[in-house]
Every structure is written in structure tokens, then in C-alpha cells.
Coordinates of N, CA and C in Angstrom, one line a residue:
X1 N -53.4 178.8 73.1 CA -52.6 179.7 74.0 C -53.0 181.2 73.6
X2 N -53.2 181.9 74.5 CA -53.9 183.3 74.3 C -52.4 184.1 74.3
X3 N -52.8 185.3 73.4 CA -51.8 185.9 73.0 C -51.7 187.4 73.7
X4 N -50.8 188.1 74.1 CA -51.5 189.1 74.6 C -50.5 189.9 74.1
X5 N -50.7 191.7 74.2 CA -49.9 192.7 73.8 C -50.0 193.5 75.1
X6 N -49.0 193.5 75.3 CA -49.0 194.2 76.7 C -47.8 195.8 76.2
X7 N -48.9 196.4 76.9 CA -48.6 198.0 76.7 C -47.6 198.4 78.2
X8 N -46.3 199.0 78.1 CA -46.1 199.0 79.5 C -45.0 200.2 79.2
X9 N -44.1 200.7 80.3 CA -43.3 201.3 80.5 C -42.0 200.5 80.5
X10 N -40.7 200.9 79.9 CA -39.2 200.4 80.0 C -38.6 200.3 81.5
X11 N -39.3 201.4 82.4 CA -38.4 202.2 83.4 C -37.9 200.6 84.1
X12 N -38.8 199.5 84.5 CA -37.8 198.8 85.5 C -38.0 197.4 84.9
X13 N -38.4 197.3 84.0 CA -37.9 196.3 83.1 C -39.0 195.2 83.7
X14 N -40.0 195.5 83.3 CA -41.9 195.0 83.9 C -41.9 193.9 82.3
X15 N -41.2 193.7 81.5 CA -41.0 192.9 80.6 C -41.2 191.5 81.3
X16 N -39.9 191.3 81.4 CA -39.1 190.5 82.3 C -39.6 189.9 83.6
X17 N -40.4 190.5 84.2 CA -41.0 190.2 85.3 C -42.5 190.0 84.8
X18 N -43.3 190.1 83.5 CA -44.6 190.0 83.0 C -44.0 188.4 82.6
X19 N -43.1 188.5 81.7 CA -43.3 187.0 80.8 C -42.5 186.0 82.6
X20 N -42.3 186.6 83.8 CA -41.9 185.4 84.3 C -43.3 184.8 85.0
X21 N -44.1 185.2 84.8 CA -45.5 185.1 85.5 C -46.3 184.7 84.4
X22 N -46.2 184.9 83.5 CA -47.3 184.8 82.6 C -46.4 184.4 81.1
X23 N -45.4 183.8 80.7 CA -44.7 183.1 79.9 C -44.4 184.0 78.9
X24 N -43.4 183.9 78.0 CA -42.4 184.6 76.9 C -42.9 184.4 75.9
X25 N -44.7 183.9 75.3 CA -45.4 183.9 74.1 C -45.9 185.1 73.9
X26 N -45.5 186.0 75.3 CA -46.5 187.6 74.4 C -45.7 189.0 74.2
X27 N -46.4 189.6 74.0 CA -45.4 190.6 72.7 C -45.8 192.1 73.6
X28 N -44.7 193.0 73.6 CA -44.6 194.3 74.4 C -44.5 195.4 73.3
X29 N -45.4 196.3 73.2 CA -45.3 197.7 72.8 C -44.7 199.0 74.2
X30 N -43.7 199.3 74.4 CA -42.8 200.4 75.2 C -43.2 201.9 75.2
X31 N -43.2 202.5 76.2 CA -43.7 203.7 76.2 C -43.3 204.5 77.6
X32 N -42.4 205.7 77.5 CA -42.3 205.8 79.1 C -43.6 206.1 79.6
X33 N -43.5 205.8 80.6 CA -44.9 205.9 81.8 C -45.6 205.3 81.2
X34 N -46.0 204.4 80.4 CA -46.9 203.8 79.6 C -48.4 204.9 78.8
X35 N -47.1 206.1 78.5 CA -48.3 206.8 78.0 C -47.1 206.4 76.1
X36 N -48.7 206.4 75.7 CA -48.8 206.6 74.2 C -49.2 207.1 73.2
X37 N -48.3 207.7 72.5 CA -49.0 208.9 71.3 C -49.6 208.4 70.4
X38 N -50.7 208.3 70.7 CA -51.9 207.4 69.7 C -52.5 209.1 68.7
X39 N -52.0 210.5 68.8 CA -52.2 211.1 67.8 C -51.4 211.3 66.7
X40 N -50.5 210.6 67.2 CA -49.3 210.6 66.0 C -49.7 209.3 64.7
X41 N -50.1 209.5 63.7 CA -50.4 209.1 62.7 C -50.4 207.8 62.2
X42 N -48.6 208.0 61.8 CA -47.8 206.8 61.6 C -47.8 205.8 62.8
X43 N -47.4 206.2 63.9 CA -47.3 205.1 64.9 C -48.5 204.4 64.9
X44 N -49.4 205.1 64.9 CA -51.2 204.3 64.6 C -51.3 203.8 64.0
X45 N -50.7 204.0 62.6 CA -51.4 202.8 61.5 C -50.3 201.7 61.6
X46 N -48.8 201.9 62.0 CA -48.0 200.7 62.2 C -48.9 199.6 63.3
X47 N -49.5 200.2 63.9 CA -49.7 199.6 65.2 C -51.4 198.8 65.1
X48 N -52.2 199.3 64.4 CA -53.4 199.4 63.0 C -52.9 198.1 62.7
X49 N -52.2 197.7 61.8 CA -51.4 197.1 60.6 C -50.7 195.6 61.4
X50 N -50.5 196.0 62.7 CA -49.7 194.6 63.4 C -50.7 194.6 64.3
X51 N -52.3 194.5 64.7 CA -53.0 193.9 65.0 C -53.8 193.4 64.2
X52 N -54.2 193.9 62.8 CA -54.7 193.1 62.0 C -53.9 191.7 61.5
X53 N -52.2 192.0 61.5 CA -51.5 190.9 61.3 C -51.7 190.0 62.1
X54 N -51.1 190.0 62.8 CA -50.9 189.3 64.1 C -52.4 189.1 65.1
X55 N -51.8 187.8 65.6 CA -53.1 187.2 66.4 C -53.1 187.3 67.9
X56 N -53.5 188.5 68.0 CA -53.4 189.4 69.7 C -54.7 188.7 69.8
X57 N -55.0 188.0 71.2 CA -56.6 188.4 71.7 C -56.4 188.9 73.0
X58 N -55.7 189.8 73.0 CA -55.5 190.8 74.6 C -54.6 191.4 74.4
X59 N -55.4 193.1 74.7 CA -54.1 194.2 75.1 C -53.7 194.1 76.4
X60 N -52.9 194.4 77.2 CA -53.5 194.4 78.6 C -52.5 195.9 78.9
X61 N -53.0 196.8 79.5 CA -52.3 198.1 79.8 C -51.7 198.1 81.3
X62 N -50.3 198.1 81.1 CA -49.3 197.5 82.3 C -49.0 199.2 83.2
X63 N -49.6 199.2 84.3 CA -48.5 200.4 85.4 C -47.9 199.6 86.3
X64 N -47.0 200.5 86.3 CA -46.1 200.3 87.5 C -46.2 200.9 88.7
X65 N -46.4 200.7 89.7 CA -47.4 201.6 91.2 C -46.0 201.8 91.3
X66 N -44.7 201.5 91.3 CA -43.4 202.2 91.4 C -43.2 203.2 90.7
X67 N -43.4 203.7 89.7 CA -43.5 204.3 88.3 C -42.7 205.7 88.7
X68 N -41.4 205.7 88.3 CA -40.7 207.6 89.0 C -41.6 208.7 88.3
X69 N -41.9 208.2 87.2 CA -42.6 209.1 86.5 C -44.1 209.9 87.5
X70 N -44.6 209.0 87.7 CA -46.1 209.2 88.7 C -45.5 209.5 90.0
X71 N -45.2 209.1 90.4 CA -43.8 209.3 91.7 C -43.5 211.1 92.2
X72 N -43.0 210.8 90.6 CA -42.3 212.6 90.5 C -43.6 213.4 90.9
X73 N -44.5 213.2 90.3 CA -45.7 214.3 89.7 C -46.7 214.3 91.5
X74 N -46.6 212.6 92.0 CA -47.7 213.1 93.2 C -46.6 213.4 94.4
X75 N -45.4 213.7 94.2 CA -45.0 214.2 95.1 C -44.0 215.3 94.8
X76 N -45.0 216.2 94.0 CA -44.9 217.1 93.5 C -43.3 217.9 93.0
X77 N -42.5 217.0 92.9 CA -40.8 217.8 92.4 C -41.6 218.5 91.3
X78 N -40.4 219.1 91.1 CA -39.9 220.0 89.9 C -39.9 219.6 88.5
X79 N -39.7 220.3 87.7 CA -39.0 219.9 86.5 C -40.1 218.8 85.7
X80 N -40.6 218.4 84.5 CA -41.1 218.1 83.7 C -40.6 218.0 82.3
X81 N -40.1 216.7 82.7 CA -39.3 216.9 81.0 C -39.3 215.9 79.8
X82 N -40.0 215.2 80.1 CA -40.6 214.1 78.9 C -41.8 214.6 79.1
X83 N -42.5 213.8 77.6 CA -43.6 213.9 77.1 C -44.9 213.3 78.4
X84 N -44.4 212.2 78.5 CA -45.1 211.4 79.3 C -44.8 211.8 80.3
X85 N -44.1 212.7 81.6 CA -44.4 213.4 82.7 C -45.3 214.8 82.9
X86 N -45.4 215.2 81.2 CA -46.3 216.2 81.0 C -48.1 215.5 81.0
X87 N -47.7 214.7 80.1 CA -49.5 214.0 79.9 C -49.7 213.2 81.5
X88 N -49.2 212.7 82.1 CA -49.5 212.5 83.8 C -49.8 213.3 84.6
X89 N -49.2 214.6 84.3 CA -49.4 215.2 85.2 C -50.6 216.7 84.9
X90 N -50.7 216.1 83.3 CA -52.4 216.6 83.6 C -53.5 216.0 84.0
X91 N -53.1 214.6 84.0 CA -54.2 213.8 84.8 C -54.5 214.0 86.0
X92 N -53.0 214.5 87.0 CA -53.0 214.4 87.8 C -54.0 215.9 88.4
X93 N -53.8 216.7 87.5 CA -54.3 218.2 87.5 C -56.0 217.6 87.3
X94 N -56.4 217.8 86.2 CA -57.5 217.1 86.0 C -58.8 216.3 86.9
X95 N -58.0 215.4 87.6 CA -58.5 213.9 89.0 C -57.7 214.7 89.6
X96 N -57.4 215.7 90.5 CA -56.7 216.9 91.3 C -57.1 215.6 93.0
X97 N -58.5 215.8 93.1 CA -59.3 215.5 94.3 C -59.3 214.1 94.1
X98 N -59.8 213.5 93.1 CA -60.2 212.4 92.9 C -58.6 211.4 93.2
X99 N -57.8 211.6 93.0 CA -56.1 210.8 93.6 C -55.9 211.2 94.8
X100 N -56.3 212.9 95.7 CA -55.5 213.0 96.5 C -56.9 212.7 97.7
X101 N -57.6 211.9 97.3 CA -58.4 211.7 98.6 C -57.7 210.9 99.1
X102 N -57.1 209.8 99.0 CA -55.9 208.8 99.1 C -54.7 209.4 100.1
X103 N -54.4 208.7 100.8 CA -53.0 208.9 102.3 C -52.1 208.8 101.6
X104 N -51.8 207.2 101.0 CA -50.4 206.7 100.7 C -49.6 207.2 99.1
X105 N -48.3 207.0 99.8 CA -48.5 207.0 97.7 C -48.6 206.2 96.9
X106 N -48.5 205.3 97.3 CA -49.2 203.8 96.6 C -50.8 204.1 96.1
X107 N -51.6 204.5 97.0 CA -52.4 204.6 96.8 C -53.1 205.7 96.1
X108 N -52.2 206.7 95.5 CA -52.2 208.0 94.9 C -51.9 207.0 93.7
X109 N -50.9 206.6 93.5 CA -50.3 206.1 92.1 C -51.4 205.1 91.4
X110 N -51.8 204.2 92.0 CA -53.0 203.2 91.9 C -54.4 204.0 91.0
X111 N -54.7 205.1 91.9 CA -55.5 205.8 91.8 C -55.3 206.4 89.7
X112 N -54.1 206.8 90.1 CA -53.4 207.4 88.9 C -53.5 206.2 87.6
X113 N -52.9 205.8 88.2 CA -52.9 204.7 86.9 C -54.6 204.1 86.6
X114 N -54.9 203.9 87.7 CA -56.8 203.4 86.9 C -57.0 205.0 86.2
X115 N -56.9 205.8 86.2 CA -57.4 206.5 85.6 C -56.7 207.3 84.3
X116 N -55.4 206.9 84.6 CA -54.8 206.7 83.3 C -55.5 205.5 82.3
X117 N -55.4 204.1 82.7 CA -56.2 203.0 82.0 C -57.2 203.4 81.2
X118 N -57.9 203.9 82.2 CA -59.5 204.9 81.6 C -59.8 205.5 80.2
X119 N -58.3 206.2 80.6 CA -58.6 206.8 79.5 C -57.6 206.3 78.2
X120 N -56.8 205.6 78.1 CA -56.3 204.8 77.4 C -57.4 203.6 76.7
X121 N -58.0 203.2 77.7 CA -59.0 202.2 76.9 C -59.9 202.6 76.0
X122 N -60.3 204.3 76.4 CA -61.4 204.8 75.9 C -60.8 205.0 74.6
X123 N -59.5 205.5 74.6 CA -58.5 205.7 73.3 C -59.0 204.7 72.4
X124 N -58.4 203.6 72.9 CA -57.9 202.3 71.7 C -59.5 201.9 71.5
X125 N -60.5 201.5 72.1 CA -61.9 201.3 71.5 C -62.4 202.2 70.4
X126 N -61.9 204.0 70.5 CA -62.5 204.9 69.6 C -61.9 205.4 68.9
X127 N -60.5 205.0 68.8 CA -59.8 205.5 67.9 C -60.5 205.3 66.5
X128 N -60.5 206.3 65.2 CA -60.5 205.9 64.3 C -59.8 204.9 63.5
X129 N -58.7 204.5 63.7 CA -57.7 203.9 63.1 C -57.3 202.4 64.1
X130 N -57.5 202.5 65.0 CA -57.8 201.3 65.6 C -59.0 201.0 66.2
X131 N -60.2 200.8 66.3 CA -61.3 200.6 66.5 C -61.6 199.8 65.6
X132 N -61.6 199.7 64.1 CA -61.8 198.9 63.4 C -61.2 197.3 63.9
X133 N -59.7 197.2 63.6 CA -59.1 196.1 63.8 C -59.4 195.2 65.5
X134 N -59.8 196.6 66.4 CA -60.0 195.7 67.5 C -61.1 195.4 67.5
X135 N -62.0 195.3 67.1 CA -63.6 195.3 66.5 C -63.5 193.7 66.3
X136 N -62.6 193.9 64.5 CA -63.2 192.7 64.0 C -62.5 191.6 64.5
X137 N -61.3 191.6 65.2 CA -60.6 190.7 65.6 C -61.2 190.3 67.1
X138 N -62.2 190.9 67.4 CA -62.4 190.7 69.1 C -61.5 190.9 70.4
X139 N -60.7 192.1 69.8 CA -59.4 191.9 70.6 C -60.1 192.6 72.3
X140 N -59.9 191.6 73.2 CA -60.1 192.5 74.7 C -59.4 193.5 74.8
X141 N -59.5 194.2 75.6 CA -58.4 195.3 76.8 C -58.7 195.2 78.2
X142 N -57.8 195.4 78.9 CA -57.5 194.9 80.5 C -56.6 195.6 80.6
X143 N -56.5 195.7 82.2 CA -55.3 196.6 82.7 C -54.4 196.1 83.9
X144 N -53.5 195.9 83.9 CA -52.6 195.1 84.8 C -51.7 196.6 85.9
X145 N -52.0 196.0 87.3 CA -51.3 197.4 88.2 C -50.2 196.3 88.8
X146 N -49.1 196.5 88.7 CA -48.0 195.9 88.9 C -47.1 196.7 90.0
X147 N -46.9 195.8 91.5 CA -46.1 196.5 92.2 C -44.9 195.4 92.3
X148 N -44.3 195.9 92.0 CA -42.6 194.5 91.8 C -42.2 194.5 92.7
X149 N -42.3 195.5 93.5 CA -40.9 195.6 95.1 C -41.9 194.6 95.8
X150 N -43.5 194.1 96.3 CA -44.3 193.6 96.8 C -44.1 192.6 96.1
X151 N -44.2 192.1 95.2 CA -44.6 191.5 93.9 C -46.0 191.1 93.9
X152 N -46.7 192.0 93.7 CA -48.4 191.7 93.5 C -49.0 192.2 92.3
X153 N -49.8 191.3 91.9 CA -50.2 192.2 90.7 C -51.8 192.3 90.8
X154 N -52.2 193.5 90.3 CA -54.0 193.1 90.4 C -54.5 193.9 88.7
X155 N -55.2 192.1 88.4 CA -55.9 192.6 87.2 C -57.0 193.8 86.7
X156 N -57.9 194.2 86.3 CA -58.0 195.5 86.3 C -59.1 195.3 85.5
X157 N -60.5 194.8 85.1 CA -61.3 194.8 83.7 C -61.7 196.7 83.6
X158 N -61.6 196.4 82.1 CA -62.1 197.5 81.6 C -63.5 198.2 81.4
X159 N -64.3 198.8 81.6 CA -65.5 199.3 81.6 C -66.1 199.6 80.2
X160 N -65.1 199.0 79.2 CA -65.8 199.1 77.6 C -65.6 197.7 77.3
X161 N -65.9 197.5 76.0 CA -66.0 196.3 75.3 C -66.4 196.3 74.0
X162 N -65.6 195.0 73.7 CA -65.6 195.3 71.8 C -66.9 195.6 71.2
X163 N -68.1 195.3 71.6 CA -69.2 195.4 71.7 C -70.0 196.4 71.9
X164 N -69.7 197.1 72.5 CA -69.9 198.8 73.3 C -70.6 198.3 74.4
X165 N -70.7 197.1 74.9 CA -71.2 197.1 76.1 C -70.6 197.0 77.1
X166 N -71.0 197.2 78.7 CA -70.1 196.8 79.6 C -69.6 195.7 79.9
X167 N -68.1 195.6 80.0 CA -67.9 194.0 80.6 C -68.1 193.9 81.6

């Protein structure tokens, strides 16, 4: 049975609705907006430390295409007040054109989150402090875009590999 770590956001409780699709053997790391402070030290090597323990063979990086956070930012309100509404919305600054070639906001958010993924994957393969463990253990990464009010989900492969080659 394959094990996975799914990286996701708390906001609507994508837990819950991950293990009813795909069973209650895998394990969640929380993050709003599914952003994660991978410069912060300690969180890294706890996180370092329970992939070498434990027998992950899949991260999979969870958005929510509902996500208020992404929501807020492409429809431009006010106010910015978590960490993770700031780091989105330099993405969003950043991929400026590249999100708003897109009509819908579904399709702005979509946009958002593959390129959040992006750069999240690019994280966890080059990290110093995790690169190692996901190396030797062969751990994948994948990205799951989750719309719950629809209920559809579309898997997402990553453009790195443990290997440095493309998958």
C-alpha cells in the first residue's frame, strides 16, 4: 500500500475529503494556503527527520481551486494579513500575465496553484536539508488541484524527479 504525505491547506478541511477518495493510511502536513516555510530551519529538519523515518513514497501538494486565500488576491480585495496571503500574492505579482490570460476564476486559481506547485517542487527536490532524504528514499512529488464544491480532482505530475530528470 503506497503511502503518501499530502501537503495541503486546513481552510475546508481537504483532509477529510482526500482520505474519503483515497483512504485514511496517509499522513497530512497543514499549511494555510498550502504555502510552507521551508526557510525556517527547525521546521525543515523536523520534517528532514520524519521522511527519513517514516515510509512516505509520495508527497503530493494539495490546492484547493476554492482556496479564500487565492480568491482574495485574484480578486484583488484589500488587506493581506497572513504569511501565506503575502507569499501568493507575489506569485500572483510575479505570473502578473501569465494567470490573468485566463476569464474565469477558476481558471485564474488553477493557473495559480500550478505555479505555486512549481515552485514548491522545485523547493523540496533542492532543498539542502531535504533533497538528501527525498533522494535516497525515492520519494515522488505530485500535485493534486482539488475543486470540492464540483468534486473533481486533477492529478498534476511534476516536471522534476528524484533523478533530475524529467518525469
Amino acid at each position: 500500500m503506497q503511502k503518501n504525505l499530502y501537503l495541503v491547506c486546513p481552510t475546508h478541511q481537504l483532509e477529510a475529503y482526500i482520505q474519503s477518495k483515497f483512504g485514511s493510511h496517509h499522513l497530512f502536513l497543514t499549511a494555510l494556503g498550502s504555502v510552507f516555510r521551508f526557510e525556517e530551519v527547525r521546521f525543515v529538519e523536523k520534517v528532514a527527520d520524519f521522511l527519513m523515518q517514516d515510509a512516505i513514497d509520495r508527497i503530493t501538494i494539495v490546492h484547493d481551486l476554492n482556496c479564500p486565500f487565492k480568491n482574495k488576491i485574484i480578486n484583488h480585495e484589500k488587506g493581506l494579513h497572513s504569511y501565506a496571503e503575502e507569499y501568493l500574492f507575489e506569485i500572483y505579482i510575479d505570473h502578473y500575465y501569465r494567470i490573468n490570460q485566463f476569464e474565469s476564476r477558476k481558471e485564474k486559481a488553477r493557473e495559480m496553484a500550478l505555479i505555486h506547485s512549481e515552485n514548491l517542487t522545485h523547493t523540496l527536490y533542492h532543498h539542502p536539508l531535504l533533497e538528501k532524504p527525498i533522494r535516497q528514499k525515492g520519494i515522488a512529488i505530485n500535485s493534486l488541484l482539488v475543486d470540492w464544491k464540483t468534486n473533481q480532482l486533477e492529478k498534476v505530475n511534476t516536471s522534476f524527479s528524484t533523478a533530475g530528470t524529467a518525469a
